[in-house]
Tab-separated table of C-alpha atoms and ligand atoms in Angstrom:
chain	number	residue	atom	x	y	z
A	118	UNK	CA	0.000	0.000	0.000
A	119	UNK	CA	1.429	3.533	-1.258
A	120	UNK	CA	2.238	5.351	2.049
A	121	UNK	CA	0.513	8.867	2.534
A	122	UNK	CA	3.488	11.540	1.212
A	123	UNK	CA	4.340	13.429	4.570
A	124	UNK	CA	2.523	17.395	4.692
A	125	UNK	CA	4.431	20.551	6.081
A	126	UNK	CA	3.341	21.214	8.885
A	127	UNK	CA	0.364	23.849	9.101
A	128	UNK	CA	1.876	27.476	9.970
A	129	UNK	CA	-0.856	29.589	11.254
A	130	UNK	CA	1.416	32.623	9.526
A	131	UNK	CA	1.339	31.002	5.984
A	132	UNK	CA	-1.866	28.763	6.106
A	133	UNK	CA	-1.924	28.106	2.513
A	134	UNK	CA	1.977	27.445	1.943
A	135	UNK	CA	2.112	30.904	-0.313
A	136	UNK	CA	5.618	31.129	0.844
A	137	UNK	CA	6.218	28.334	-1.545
A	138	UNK	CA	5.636	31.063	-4.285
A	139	UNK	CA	9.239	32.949	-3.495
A	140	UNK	CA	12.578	32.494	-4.486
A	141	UNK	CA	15.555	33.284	-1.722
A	142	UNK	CA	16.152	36.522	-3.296
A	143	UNK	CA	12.283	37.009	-2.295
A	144	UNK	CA	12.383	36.277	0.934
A	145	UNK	CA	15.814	38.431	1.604
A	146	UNK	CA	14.173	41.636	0.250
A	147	UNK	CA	11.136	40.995	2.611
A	148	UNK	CA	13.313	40.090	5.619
A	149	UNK	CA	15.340	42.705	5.058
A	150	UNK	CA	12.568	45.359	4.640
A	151	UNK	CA	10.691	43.393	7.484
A	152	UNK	CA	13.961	44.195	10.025
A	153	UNK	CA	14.331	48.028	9.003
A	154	UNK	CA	10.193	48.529	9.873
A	155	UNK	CA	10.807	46.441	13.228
A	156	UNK	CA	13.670	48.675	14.336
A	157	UNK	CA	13.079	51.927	12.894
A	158	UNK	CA	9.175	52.440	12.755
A	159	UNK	CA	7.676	50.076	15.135
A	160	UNK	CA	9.165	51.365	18.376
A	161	UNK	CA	7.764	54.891	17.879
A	162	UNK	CA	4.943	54.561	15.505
A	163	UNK	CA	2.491	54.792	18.143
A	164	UNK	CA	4.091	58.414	19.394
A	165	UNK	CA	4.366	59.213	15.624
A	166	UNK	CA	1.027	58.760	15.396
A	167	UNK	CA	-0.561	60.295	18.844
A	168	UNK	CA	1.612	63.552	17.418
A	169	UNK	CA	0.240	63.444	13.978
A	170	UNK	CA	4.262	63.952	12.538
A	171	UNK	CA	7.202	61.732	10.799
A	172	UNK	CA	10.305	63.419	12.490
A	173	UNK	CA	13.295	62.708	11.079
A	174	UNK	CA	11.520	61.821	7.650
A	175	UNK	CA	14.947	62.452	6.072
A	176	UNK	CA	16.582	59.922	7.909
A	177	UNK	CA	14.177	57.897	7.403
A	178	UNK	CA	14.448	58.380	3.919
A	179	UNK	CA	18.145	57.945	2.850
A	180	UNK	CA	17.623	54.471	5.357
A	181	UNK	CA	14.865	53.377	3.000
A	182	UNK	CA	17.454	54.302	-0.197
A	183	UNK	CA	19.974	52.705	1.345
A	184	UNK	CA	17.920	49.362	1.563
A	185	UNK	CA	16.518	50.045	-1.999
A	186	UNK	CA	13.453	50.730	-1.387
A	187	UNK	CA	13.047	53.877	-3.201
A	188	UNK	CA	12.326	52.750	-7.146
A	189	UNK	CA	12.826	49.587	-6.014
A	190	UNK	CA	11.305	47.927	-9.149
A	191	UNK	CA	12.882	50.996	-11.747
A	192	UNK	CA	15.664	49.859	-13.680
A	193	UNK	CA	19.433	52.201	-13.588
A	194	UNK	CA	19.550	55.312	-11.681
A	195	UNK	CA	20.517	54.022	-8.540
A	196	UNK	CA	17.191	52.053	-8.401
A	197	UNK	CA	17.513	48.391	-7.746
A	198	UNK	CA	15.793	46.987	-10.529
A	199	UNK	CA	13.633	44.522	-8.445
A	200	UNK	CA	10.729	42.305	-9.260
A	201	UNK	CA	6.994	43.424	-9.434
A	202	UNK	CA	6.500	40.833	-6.316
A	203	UNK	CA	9.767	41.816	-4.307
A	204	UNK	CA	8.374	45.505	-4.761
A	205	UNK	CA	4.840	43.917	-3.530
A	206	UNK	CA	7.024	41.760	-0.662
A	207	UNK	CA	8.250	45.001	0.498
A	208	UNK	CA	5.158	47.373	0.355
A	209	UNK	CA	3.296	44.847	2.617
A	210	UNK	CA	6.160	44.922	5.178
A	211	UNK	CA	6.022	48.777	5.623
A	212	UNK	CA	2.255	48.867	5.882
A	213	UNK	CA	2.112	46.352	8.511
A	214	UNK	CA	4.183	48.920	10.359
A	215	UNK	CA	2.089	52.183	9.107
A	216	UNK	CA	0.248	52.936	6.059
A	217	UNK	CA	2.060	56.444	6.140
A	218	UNK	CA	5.733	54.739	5.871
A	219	UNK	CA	4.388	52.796	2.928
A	220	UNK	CA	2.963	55.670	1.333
A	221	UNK	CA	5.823	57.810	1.582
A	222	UNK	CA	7.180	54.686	-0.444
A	223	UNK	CA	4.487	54.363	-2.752
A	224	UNK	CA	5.189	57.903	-3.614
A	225	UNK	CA	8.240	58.219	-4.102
A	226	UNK	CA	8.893	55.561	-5.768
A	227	UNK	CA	5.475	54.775	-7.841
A	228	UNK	CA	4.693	58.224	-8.590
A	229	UNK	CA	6.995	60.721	-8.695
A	230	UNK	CA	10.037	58.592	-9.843
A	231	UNK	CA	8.164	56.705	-11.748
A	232	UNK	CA	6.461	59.481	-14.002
A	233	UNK	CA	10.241	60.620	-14.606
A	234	UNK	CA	11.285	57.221	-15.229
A	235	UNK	CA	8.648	56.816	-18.055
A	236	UNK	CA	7.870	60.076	-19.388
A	237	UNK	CA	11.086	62.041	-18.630
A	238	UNK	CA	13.889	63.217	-20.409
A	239	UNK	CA	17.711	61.458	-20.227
A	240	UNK	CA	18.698	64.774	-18.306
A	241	UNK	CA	15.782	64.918	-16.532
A	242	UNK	CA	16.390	61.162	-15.467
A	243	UNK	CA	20.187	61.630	-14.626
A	244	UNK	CA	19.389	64.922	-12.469
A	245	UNK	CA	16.834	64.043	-10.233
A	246	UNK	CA	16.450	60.103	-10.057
A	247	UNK	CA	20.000	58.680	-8.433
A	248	UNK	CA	19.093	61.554	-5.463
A	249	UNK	CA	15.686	60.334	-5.163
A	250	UNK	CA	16.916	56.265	-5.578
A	251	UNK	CA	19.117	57.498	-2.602
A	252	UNK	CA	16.658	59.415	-0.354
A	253	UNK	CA	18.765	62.269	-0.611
A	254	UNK	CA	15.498	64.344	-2.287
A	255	UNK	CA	12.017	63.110	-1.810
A	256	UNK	CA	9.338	63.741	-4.413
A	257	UNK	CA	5.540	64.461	-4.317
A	258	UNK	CA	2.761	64.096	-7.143
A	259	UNK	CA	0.228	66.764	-7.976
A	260	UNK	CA	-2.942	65.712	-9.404
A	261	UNK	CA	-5.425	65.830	-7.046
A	262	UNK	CA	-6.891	69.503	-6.502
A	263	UNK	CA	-9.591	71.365	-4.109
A	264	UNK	CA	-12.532	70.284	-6.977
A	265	UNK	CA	-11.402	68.042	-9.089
A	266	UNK	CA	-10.457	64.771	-7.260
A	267	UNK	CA	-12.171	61.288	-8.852
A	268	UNK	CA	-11.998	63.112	-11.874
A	269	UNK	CA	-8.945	64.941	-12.770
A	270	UNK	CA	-9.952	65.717	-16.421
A	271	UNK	CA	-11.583	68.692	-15.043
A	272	UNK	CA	-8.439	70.007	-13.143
A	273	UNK	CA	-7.846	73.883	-13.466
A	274	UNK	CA	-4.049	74.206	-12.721
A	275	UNK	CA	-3.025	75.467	-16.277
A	276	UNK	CA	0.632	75.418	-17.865
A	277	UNK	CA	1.203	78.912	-20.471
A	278	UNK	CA	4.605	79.170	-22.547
A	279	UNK	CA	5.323	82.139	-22.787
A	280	UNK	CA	7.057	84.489	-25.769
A	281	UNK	CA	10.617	83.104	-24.841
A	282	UNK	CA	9.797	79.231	-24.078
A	283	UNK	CA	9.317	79.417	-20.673
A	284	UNK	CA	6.433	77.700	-18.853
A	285	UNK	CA	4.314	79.427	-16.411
A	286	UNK	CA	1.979	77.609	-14.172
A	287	UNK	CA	-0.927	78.452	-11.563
A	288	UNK	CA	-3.239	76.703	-9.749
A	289	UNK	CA	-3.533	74.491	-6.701
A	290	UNK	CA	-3.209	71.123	-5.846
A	291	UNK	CA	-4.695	69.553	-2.544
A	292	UNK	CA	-3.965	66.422	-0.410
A	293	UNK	CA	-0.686	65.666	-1.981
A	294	UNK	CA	1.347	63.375	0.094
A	295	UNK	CA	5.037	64.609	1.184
A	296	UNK	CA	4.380	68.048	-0.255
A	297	UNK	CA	5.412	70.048	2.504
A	298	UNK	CA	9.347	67.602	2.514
A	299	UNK	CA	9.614	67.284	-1.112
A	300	UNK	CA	12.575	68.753	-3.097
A	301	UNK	CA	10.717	68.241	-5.902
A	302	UNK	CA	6.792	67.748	-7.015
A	303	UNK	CA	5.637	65.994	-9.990
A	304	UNK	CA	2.597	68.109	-11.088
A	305	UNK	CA	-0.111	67.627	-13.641
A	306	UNK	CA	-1.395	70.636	-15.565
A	307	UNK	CA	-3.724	71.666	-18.250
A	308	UNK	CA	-2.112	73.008	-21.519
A	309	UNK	CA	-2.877	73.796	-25.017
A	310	UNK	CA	-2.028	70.502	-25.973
A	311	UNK	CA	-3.404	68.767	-22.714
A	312	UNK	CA	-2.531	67.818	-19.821
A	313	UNK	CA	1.170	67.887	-19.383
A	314	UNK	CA	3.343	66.550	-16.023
A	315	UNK	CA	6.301	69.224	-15.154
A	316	UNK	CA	8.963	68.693	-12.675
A	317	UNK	CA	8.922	71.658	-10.429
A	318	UNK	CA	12.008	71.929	-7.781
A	319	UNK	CA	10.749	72.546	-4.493
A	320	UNK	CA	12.597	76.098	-4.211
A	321	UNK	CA	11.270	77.592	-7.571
A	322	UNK	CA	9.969	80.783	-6.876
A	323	UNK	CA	5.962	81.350	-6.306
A	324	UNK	CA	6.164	77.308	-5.402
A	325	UNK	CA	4.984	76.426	-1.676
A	326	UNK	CA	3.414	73.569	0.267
A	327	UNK	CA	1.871	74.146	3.083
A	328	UNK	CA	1.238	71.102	5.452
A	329	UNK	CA	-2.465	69.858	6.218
A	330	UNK	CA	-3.179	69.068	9.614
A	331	UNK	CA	-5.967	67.762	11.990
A	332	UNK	CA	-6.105	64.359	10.092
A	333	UNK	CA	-7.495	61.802	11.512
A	334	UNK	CA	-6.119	59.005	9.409
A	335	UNK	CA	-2.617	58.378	7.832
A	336	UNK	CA	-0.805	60.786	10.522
A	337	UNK	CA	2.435	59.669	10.312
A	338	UNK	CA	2.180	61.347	6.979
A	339	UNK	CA	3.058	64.362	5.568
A	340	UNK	CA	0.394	65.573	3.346
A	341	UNK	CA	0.240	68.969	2.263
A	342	UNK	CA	-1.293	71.949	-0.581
A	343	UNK	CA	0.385	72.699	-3.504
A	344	UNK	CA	0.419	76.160	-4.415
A	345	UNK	CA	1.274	77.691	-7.830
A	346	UNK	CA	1.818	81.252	-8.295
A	347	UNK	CA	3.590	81.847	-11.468
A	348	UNK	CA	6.211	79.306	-10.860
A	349	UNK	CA	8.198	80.294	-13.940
A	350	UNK	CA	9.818	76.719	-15.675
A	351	UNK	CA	12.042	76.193	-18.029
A	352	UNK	CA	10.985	74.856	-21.582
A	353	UNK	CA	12.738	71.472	-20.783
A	354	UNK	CA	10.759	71.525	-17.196
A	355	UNK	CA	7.654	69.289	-19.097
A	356	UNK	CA	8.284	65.611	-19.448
A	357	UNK	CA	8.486	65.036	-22.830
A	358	UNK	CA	6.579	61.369	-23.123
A	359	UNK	CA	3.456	61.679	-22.602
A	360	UNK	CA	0.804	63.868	-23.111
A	361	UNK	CA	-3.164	63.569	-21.858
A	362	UNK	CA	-4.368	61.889	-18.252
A	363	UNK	CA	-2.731	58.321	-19.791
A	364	UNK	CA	0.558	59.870	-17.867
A	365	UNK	CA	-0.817	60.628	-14.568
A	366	UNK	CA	-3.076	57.083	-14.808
A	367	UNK	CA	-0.038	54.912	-15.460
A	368	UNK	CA	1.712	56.178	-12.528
A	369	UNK	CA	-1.069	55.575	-10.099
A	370	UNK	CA	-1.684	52.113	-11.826
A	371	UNK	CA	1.642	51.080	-10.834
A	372	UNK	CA	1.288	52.961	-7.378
A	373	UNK	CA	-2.109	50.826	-6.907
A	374	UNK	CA	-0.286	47.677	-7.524
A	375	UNK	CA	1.545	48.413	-4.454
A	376	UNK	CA	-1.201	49.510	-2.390
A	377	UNK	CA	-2.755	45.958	-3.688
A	378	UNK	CA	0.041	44.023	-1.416
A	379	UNK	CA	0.679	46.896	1.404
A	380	UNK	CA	-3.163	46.836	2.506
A	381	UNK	CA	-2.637	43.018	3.424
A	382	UNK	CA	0.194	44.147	5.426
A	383	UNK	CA	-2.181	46.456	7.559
A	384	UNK	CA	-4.748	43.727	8.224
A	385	UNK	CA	-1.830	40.958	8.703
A	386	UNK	CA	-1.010	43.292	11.393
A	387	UNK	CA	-4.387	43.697	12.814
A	388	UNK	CA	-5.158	39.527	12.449
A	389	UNK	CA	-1.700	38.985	14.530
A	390	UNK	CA	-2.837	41.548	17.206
A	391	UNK	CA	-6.074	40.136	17.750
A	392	UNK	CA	-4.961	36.294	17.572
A	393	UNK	CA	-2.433	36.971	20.093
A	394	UNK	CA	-4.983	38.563	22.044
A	395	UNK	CA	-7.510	36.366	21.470
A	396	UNK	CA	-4.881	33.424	22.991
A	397	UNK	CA	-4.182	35.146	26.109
A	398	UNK	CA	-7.014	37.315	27.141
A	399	UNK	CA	-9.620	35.393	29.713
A	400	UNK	CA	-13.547	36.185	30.291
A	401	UNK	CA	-15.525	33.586	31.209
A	402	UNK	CA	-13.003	31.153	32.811
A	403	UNK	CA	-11.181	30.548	29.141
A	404	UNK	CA	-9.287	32.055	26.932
A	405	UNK	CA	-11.852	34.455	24.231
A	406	UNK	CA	-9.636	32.316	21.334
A	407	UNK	CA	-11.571	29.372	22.361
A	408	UNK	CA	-15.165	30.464	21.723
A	409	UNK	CA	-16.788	29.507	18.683
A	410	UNK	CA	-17.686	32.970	17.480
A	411	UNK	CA	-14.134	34.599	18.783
A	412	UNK	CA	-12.882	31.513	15.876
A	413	UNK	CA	-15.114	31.815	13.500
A	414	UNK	CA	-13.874	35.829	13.106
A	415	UNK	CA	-10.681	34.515	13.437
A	416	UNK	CA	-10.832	31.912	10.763
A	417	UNK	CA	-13.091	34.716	8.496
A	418	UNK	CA	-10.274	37.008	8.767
A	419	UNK	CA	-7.263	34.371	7.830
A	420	UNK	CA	-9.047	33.605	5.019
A	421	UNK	CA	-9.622	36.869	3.493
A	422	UNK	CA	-5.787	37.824	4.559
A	423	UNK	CA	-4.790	35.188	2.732
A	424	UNK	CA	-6.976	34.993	0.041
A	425	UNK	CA	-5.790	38.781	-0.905
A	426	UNK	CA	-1.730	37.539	-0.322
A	427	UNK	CA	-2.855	35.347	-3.118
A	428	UNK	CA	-4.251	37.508	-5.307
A	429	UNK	CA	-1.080	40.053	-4.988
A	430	UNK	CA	0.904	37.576	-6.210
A	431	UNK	CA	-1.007	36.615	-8.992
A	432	UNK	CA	-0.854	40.053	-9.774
A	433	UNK	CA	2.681	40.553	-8.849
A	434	UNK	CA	3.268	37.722	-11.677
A	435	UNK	CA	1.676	39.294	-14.381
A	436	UNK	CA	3.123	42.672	-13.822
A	437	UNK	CA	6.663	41.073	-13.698
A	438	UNK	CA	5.123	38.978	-16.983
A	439	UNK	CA	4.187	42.532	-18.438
A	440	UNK	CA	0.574	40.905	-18.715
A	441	UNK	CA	-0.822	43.196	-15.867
A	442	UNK	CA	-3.778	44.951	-17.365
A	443	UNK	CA	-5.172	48.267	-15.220
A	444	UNK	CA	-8.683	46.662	-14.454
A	445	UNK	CA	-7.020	43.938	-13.347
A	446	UNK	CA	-5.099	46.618	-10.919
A	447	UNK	CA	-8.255	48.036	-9.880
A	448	UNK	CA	-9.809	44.174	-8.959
A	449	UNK	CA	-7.053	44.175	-6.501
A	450	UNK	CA	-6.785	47.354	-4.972
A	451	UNK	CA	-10.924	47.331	-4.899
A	452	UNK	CA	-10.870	43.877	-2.715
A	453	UNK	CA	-7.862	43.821	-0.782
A	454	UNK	CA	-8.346	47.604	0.510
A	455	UNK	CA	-11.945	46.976	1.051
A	456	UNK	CA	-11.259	43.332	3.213
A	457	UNK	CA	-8.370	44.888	4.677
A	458	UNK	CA	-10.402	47.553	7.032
A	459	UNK	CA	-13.114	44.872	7.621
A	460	UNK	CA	-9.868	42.622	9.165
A	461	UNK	CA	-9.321	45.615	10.970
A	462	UNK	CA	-12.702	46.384	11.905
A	463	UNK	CA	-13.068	42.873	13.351
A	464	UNK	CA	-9.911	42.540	14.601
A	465	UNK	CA	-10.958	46.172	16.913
A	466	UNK	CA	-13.662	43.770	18.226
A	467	UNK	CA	-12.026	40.837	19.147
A	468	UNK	CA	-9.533	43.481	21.316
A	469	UNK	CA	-12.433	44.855	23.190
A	470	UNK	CA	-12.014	47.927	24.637
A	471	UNK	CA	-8.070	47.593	24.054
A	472	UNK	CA	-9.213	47.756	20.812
A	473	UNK	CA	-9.422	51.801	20.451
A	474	UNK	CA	-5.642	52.008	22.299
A	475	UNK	CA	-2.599	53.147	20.152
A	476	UNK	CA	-1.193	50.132	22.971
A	477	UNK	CA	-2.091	48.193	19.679
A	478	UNK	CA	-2.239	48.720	15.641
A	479	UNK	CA	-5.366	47.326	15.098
A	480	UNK	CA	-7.385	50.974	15.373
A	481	UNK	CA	-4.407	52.806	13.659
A	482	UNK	CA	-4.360	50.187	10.744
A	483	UNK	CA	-7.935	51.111	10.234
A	484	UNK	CA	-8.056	54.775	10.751
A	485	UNK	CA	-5.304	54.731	7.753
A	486	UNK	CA	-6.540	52.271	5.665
A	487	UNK	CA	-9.948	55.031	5.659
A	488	UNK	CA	-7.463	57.350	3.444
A	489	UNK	CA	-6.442	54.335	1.739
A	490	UNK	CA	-9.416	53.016	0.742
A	491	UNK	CA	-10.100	56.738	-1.044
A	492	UNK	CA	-6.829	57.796	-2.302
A	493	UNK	CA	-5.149	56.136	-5.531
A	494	UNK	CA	-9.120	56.162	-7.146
A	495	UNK	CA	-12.146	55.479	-4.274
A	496	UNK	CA	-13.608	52.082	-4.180
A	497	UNK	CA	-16.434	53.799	-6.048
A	498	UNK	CA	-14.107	54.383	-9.043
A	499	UNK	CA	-12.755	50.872	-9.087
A	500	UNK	CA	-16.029	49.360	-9.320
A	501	UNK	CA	-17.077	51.447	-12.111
A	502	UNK	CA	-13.324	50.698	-14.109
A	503	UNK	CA	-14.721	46.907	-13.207
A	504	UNK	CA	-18.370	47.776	-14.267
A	505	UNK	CA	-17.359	49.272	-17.580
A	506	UNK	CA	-14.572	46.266	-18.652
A	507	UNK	CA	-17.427	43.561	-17.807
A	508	UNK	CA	-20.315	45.338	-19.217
A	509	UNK	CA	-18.646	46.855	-21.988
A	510	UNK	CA	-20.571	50.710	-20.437
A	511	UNK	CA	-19.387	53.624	-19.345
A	512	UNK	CA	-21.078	54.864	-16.112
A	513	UNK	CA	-18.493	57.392	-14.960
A	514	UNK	CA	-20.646	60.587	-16.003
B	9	FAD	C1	-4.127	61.064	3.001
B	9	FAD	C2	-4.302	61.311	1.538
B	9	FAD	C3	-3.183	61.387	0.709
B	9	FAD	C4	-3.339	61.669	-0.652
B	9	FAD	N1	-2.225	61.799	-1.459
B	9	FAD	C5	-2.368	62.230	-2.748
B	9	FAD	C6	-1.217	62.512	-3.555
B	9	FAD	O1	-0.066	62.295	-3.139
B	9	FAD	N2	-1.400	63.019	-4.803
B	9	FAD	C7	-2.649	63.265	-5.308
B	9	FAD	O2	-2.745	63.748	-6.438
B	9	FAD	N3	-3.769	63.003	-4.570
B	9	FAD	C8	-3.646	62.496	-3.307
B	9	FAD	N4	-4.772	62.245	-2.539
B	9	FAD	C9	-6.099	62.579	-3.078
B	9	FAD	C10	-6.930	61.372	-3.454
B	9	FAD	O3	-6.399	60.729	-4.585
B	9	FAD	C11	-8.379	61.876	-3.662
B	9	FAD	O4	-8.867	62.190	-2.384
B	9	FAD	C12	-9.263	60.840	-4.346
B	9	FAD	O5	-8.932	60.712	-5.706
B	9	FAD	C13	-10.759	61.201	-4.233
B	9	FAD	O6	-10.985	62.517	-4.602
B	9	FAD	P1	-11.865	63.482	-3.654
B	9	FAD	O7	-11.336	63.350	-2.263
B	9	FAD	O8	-11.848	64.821	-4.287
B	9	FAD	O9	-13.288	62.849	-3.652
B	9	FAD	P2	-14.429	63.071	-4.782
B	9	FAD	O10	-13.869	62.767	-6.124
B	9	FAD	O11	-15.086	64.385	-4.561
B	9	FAD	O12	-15.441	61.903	-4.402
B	9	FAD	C14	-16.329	61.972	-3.281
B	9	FAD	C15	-17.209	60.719	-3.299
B	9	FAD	O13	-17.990	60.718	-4.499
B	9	FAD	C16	-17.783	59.496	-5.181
B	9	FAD	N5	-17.899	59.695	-6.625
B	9	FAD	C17	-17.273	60.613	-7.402
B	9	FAD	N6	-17.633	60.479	-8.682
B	9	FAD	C18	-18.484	59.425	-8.736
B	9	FAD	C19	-19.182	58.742	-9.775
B	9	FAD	N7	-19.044	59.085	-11.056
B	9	FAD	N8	-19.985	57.715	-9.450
B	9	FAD	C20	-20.105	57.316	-8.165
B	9	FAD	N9	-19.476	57.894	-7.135
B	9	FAD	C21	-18.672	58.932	-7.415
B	9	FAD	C22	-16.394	59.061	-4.782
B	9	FAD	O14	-16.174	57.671	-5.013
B	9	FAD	C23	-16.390	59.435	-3.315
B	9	FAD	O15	-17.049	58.444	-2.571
B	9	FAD	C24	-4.634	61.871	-1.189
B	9	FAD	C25	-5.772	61.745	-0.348
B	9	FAD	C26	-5.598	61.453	0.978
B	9	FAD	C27	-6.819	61.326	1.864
């Protein structure tokens, strides 16, 4: 009789074995990235938090460079030219520290480098991307304005040459993330030709950022107003690729795919909080673990986690396959976003009154994951990308 082939054990961490999916080189990016969020974010996220500030966000910066981080999937520059699933690997790690640490990621690295990466100039490339690789400057990305959000088309910051070449811009942008500590802003703009991106240093005159405060989510953030008072540019200040919203949309389709992976770091987080707690905490005579509804939660939220690991990957595959199509983008960011807060949510219960203490993640993870779930297009807008690729209709407008 054929003996039964020995299993792996069963790891509570990796129920379904999806660590069977990475290569070594995987699993040393995520380790790695994993180490620097245990000893330089996890100590004093809590008083980052109660503060609402990232001090030191330099620092913290050129440490993320120097771990290649920054870019991480861009190829030359200084960028490390890693895989669409190391990138993924590493997003979730930050964002089961903070959603703000991975967004100050996402940023840099998905938007701003990236729209210089793709639609910039060789000069523009060699002068601003090794710094930015490094964390030596960070960068922000200006699309988003006072009253035109979900639908940029309509933006009203405007781009004018004038007589000698020069570009002028004015307008305002509004909840851009690391405005108020970036050397330099990606911004979107309406010209005669369309909307163009131009890369405006941080210092040019009639350029400022002021910093938005009283959040309530994402506070170990910077986010901030862009303000544009005839910043005079250069001719060679547009990037010269792309023209129309196709520029700005590629960036935050890439930026998505990160988001995709880092909002399963946020609710592995919350799952480990409220396991652990749900081991050790006693009402009742017993541990809460061992009621049927306490496990039931707990096995609803393992399976979600998981089930959106999963679907990262698959993702992460195609976009390292160059097969990665945008609705399939917005499938990913829609679900795992959307199950991520419910983890959250539940988890908060499971913790009881601990529950709403900065003592634990859980209530931080899903106080962020509220900006996350809106930012980088609203779960509105990814149903209706979704809506329109299976029905074939447009119900946008
Ligand atoms: C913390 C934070 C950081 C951010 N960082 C950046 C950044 O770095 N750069 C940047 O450019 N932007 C950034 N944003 C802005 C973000 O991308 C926008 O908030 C988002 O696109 C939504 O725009 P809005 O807030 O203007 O909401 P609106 O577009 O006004 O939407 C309000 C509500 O109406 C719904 N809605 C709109 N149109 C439709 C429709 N046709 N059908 C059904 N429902 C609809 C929306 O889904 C939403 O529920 C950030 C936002 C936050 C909160």
């Amino acid at each position: 009789m054929a003996a039964f082939p020995k299993l792996p054990a069963f790891d509570p961490a990796d129920p379904l074995g999806i660590d069977d999916l990475l290569e070594p080189e995987d699993l040393a990016v995520r380790d790695t990235v994993r180490g620097w969020a245990a000893d330089r974010v996890l100590p004093h996220i809590a008083d980052w938090y109660e503060k609402g500030e990232l001090p030191g966000i330099g620092e913290l910066a050129r440490e993320l460079g120097a771990i290649g981080a920054l870019g991480m999937s861009l190829e030359g520059y200084g960028c490390a030219g890693a895989s669409a699933v190391q990138y993924g690997l590493a997003c979730l790690e930050l964002e089961a520290a903070d959603s703000g640490i991975r967004s100050l990621v996402s940023v840099q690295g998905s938007l701003a480098m990236y729209a210089v990466h793709r639609f910039g100039s060789e000069e523009q490339k060699q002068a601003w991307l090794p710094r930015m690789a490094a964390g030596e400057v960070i960068g922000c990305f200006g699309l988003t304005e006072p009253d035109h959000g979900s639908d940029p088309a309509g933006m009203r910051t405007h781009a004018k040459r004038d007589a000698g070449g020069d570009w002028v811009l004015n307008g305002r942008k509004m909840w851009i993330t690391n405005g108020s500590v970036a050397g330099v802003a990606v911004v979107w703009a309406q010209t005669e030709e369309g909307v163009r991106g131009f890369v405006v240093p941080a210092g040019s005159a009639g350029f400022s950022a002021p910093e938005i405060k009283h959040k309530w989510s994402l506070r170990a953030s910077v986010t901030s107003e862009l303000v544009l008072d005839d910043v005079r540019l250069p001719a060679d200040a547009v990037l010269p690729e792309v023209t129309g919203l196709r520029g700005p949309l590629s960036c935050l389709s890439h930026a998505r795919y990160g988001i995709v992976w880092g909002s399963m770091g946020a609710a592995r987080s919350s799952f480990e909080a409220a396991l652990e707690y749900a081991k050790s905490r006693e009402q009742f005579g017993r541990a809460i673990g061992g009621f049927q509804l306490t496990q039931a939660k707990l096995a609803d939220m393992a399976v979600e986690l998981h089930k959106g690991i999963l679907l990262a990957h698959h993702l992460g595959r195609r976009m390292d396959a160059g097969r990665l199509r945008p609705e399939q983008v917005s499938f990913g960011k829609l679900n795992n976003v959307r199950e991520a807060i419910e983890i959250c949510r539940t988890a908060r219960t499971i913790l009881g009154a601990n529950g709403i203490s900065l003592e634990y993640p859980v209530m931080r993870h899903a106080t962020n994951l509220e900006s996350v779930l809106t930012y980088e297009g609203t779960v509105e807008m990814h149903q209706l990308v979704l809506g329109k690729a299976l029905t074939g209709l447009d119900a946008f407008r």
